[in-house]
Tab-separated table of C-alpha atoms and ligand atoms in Angstrom:
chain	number	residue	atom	x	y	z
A	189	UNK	CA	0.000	0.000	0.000
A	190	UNK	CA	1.434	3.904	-1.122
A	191	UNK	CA	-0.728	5.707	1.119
A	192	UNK	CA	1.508	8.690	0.894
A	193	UNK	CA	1.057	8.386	-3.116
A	194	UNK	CA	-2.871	8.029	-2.796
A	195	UNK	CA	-2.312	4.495	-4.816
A	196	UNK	CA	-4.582	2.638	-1.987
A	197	UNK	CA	-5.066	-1.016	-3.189
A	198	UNK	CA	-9.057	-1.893	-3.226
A	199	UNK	CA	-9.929	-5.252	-0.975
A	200	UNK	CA	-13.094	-4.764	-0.393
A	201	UNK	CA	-14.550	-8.354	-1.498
A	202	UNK	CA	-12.834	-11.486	-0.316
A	203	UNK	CA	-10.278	-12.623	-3.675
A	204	UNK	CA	-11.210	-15.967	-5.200
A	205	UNK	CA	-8.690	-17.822	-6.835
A	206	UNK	CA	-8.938	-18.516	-10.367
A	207	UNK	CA	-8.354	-22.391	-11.011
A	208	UNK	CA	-7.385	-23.618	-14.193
A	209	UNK	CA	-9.292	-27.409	-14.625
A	210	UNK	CA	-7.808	-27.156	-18.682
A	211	UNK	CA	-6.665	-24.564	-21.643
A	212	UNK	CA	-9.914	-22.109	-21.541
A	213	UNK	CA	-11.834	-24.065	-18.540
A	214	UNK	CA	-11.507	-21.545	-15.053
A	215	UNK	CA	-13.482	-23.067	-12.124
A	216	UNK	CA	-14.181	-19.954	-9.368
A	217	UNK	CA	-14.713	-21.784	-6.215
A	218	UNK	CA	-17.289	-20.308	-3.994
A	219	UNK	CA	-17.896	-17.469	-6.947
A	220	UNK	CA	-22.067	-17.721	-6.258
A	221	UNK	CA	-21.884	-17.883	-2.642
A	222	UNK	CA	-22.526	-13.972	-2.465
A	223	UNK	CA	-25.851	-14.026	-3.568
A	224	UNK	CA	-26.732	-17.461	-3.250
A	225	UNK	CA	-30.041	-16.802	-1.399
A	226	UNK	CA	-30.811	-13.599	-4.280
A	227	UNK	CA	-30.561	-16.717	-6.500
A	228	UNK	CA	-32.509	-18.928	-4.702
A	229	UNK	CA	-35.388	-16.468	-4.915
A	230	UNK	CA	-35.247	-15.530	-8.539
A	231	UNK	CA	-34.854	-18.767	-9.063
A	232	UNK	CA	-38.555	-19.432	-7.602
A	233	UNK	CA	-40.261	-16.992	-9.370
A	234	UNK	CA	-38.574	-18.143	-12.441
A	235	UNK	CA	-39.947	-21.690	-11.909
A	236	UNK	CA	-43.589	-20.151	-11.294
A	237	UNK	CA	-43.473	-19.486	-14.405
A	238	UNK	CA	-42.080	-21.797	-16.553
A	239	UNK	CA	-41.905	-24.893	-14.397
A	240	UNK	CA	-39.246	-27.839	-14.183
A	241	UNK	CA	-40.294	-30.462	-17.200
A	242	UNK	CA	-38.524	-33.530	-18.439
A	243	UNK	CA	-37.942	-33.079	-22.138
A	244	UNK	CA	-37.755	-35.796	-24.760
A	245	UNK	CA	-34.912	-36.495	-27.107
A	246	UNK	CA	-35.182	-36.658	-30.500
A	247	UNK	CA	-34.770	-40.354	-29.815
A	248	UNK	CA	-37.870	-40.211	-28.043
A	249	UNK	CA	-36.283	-40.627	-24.943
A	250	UNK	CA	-37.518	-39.117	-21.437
A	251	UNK	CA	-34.486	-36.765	-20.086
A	252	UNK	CA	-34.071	-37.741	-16.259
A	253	UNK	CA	-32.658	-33.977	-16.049
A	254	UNK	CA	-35.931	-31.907	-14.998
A	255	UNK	CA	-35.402	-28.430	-17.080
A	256	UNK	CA	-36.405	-25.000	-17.768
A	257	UNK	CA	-34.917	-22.089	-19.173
A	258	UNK	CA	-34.951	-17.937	-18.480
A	259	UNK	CA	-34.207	-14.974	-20.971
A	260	UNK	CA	-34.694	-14.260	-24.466
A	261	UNK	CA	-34.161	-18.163	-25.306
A	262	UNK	CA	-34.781	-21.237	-23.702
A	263	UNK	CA	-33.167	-24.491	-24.231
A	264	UNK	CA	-36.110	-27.014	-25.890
A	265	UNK	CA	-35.572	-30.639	-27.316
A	266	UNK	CA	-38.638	-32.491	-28.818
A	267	UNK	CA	-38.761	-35.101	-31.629
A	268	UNK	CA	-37.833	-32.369	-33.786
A	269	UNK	CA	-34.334	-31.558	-32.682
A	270	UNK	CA	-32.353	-29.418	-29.777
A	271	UNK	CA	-32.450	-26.036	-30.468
A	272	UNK	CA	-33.268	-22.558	-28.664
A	273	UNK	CA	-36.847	-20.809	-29.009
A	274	UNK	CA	-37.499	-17.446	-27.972
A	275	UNK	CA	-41.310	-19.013	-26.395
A	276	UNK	CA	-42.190	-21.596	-23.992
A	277	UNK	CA	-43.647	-24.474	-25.856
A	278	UNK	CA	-45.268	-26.015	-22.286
A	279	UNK	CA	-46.883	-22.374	-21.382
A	280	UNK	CA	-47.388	-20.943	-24.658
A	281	UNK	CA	-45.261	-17.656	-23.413
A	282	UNK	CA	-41.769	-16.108	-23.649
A	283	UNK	CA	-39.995	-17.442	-21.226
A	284	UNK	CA	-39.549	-15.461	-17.935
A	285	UNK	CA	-36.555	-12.577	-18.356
A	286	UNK	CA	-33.084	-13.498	-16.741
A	287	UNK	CA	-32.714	-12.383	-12.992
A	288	UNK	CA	-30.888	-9.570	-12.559
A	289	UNK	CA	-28.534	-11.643	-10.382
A	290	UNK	CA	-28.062	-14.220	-12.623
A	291	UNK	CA	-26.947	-12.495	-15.366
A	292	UNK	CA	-24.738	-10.013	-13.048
A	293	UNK	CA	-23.218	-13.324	-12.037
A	294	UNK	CA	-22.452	-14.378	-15.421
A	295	UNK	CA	-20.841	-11.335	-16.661
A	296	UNK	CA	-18.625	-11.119	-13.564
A	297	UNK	CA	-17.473	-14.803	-13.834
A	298	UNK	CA	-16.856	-14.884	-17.621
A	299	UNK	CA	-14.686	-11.493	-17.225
A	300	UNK	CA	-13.413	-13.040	-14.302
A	301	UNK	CA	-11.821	-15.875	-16.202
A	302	UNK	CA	-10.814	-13.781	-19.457
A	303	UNK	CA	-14.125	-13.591	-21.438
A	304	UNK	CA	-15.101	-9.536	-21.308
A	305	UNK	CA	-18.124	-8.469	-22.926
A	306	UNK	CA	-20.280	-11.528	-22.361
A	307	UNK	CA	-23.967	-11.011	-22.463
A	308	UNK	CA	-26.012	-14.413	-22.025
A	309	UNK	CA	-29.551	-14.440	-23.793
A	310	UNK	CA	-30.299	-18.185	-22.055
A	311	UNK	CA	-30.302	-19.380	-19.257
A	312	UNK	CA	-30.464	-23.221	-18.921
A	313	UNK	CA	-31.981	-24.472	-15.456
A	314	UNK	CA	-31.417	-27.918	-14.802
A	315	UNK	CA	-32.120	-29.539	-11.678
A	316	UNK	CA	-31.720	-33.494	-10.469
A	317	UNK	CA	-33.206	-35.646	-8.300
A	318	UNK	CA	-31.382	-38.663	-6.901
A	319	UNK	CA	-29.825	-40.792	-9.356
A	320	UNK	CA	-30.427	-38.325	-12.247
A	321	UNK	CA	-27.524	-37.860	-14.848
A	322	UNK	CA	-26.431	-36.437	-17.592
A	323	UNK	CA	-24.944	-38.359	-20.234
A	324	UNK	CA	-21.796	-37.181	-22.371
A	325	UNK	CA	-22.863	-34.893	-25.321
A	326	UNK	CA	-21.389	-31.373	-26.361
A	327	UNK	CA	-23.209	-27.621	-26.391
A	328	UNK	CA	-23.275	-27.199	-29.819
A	329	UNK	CA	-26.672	-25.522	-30.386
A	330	UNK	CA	-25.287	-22.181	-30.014
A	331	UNK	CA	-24.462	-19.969	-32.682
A	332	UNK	CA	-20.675	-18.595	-31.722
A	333	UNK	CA	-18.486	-20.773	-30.000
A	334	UNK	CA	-16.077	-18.061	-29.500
A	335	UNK	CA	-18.794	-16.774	-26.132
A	336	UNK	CA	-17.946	-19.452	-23.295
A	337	UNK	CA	-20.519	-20.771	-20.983
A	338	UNK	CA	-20.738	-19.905	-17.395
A	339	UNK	CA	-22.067	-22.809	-15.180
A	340	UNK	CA	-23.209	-21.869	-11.709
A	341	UNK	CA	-23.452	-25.624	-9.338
A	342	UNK	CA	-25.777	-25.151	-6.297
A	343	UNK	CA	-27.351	-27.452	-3.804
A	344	UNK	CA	-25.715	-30.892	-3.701
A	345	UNK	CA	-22.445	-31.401	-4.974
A	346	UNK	CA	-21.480	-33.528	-8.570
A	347	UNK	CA	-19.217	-35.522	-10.267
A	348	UNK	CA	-18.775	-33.937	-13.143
A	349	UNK	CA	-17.469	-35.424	-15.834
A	350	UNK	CA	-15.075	-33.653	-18.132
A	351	UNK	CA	-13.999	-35.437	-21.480
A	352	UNK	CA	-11.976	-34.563	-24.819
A	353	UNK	CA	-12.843	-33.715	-27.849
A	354	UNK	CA	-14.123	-36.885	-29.143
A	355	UNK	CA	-16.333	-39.176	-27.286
A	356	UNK	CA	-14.250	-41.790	-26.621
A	357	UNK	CA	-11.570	-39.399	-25.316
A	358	UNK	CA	-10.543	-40.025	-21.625
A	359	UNK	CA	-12.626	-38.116	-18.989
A	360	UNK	CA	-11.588	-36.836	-15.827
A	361	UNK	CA	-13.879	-36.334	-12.869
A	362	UNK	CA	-14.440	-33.084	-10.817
A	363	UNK	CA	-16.285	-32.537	-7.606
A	364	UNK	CA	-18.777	-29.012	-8.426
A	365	UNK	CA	-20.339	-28.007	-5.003
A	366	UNK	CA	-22.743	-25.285	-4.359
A	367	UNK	CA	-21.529	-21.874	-5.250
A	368	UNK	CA	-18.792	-23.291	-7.894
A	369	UNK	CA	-18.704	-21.326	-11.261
A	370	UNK	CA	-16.871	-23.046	-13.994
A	371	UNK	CA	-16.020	-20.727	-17.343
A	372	UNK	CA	-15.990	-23.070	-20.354
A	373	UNK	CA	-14.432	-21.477	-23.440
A	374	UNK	CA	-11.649	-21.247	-25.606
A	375	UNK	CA	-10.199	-24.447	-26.334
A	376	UNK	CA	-12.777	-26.391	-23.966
A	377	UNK	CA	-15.635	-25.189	-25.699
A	378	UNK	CA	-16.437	-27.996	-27.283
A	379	UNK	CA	-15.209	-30.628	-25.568
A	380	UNK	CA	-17.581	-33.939	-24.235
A	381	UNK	CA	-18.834	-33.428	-20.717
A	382	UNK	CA	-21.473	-34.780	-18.354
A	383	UNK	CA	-22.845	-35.495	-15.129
A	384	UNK	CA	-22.493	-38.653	-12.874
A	385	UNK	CA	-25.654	-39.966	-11.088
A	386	UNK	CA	-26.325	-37.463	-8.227
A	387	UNK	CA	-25.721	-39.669	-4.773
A	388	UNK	CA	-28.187	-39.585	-2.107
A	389	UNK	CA	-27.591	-36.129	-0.139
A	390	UNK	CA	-29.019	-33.071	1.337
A	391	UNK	CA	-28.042	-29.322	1.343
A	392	UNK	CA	-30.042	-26.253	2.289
A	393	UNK	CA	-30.819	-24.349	-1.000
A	394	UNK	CA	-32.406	-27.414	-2.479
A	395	UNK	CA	-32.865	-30.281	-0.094
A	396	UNK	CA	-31.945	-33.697	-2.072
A	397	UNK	CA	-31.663	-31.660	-5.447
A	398	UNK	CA	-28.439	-30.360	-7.259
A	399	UNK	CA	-29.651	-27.229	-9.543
A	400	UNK	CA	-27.246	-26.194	-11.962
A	401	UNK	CA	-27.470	-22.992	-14.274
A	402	UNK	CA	-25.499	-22.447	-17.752
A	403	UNK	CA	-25.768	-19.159	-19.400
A	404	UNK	CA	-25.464	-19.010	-22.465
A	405	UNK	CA	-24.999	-16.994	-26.069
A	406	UNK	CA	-27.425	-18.409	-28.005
A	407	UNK	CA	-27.753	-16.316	-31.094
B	96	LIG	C1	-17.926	-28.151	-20.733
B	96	LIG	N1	-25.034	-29.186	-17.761
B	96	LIG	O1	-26.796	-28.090	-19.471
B	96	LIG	S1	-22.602	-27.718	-16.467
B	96	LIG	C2	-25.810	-28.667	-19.969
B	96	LIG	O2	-24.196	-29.768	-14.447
B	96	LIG	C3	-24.833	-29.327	-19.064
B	96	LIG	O3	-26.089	-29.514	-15.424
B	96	LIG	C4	-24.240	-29.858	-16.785
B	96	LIG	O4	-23.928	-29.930	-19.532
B	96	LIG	C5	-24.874	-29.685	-15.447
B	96	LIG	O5	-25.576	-28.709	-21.184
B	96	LIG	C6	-22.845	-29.412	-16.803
B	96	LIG	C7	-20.942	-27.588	-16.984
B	96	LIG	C8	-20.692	-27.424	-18.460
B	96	LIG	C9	-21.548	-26.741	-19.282
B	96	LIG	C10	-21.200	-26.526	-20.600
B	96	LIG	C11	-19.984	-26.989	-21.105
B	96	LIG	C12	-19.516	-27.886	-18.946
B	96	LIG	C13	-19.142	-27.687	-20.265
B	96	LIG	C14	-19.584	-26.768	-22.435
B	96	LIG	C15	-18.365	-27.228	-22.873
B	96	LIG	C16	-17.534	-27.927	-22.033
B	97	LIG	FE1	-23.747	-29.456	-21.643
């Protein structure tokens, strides 16, 4: 500190450390933990209006994932296809508008990790149960890969699983518990990831459930 100078160093939030999981992949440990509880209400009104729903594949599979989406897109997959749509196909409406919060936390984690200038249009609520996981697959319904994806883990903590760029590419396993923020861009943009079955557990902001959030640049 130069207090004689005036060049006074700013502390006035607690630092997080920036961890590097691979080339363009940041996790912020404890990044959401702030406004946690601002989430946790946004969250509900958010699912007021465009409930949790499992979603088919276009294999005509039921997702175990129970999802719903906020902002200008949401996330939809039918027998039709994956793809983003600016109305709620369950409600008929546009989908609710991001939380403040949400999105504050997404442009403050993707700067965070070296991605200025993000704006997400979607945001992709999943939650699961017991059991529940998500299968390898990459986010390629987007329209610039260039925009990362911030992921926001609450509730009960994951194994996620982190792969390469081809399916049968080794995959490493992280722990994501609640208030982890992983940045996904760059080189990692498009590599395979998923989500082992969630173990039997309970936590505060969602009792047995983990919720996770990815905001995205859709179009
Ligand atoms: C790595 N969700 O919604 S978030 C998804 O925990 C999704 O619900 C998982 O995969 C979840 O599509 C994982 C972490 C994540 C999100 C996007 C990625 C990891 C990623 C894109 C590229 C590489
Ligand atoms: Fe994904």
């Amino acid at each position: 500190m130069e207090a004689a100078t005036g060049s006074l160093e700013l502390d006035l939030e607690p630092h997080h450390g920036v961890e590097r999981l691979a080339p363009g992949a940041y996790v912020l440990r404890g990044f959401a933990l702030p406004c946690s509880s601002e989430i946790r209400m946004a969250l509900d009104r958010v699912t007021e209006a465009a409930p949790f729903r499992h979603m088919t594949t276009p294999g005509r599979r039921r997702m175990s994932v129970a999802m719903t989406s906020c902002g200008a897109f949401g996330w939809v997959s039918d027998q039709r296809g994956y793809r983003y749509e600016p109305v709620d196909p369950e409600t008929g409406r546009p989908w609710p508008a991001m939380p403040e919060t949400i999105l504050r936390l997404g442009r403050e984690a993707a700067a965070s990790a070296g991605f200025p200038g993000f704006e997400p249009d979607a945001c992709l609520v999943n939650r699961y149960a017991p059991g529940t996981k998500l299968s390898l697959h990459q986010d390629k319904d987007e329209l610039d890969f260039s925009w990362p994806i911030v992921s926001v883990s609450l509730g009960v903590s994951a194994i996620f699983l982190f792969g390469g760029e081809r399916r049968q590419d080794p995959v490493a396993r992280v722990r994501l518990a609640h208030g982890d923020v992983v940045v996904w861009g760059g080189r990692s943009r498009l590599r395979y990831h998923g989500v082992a079955p969630l173990g039997d557990a309970w936590h505060p902001f969602a009792g047995p459930c983990r919720i996770n959030l990815t905001l995205r640049r859709a179009r």
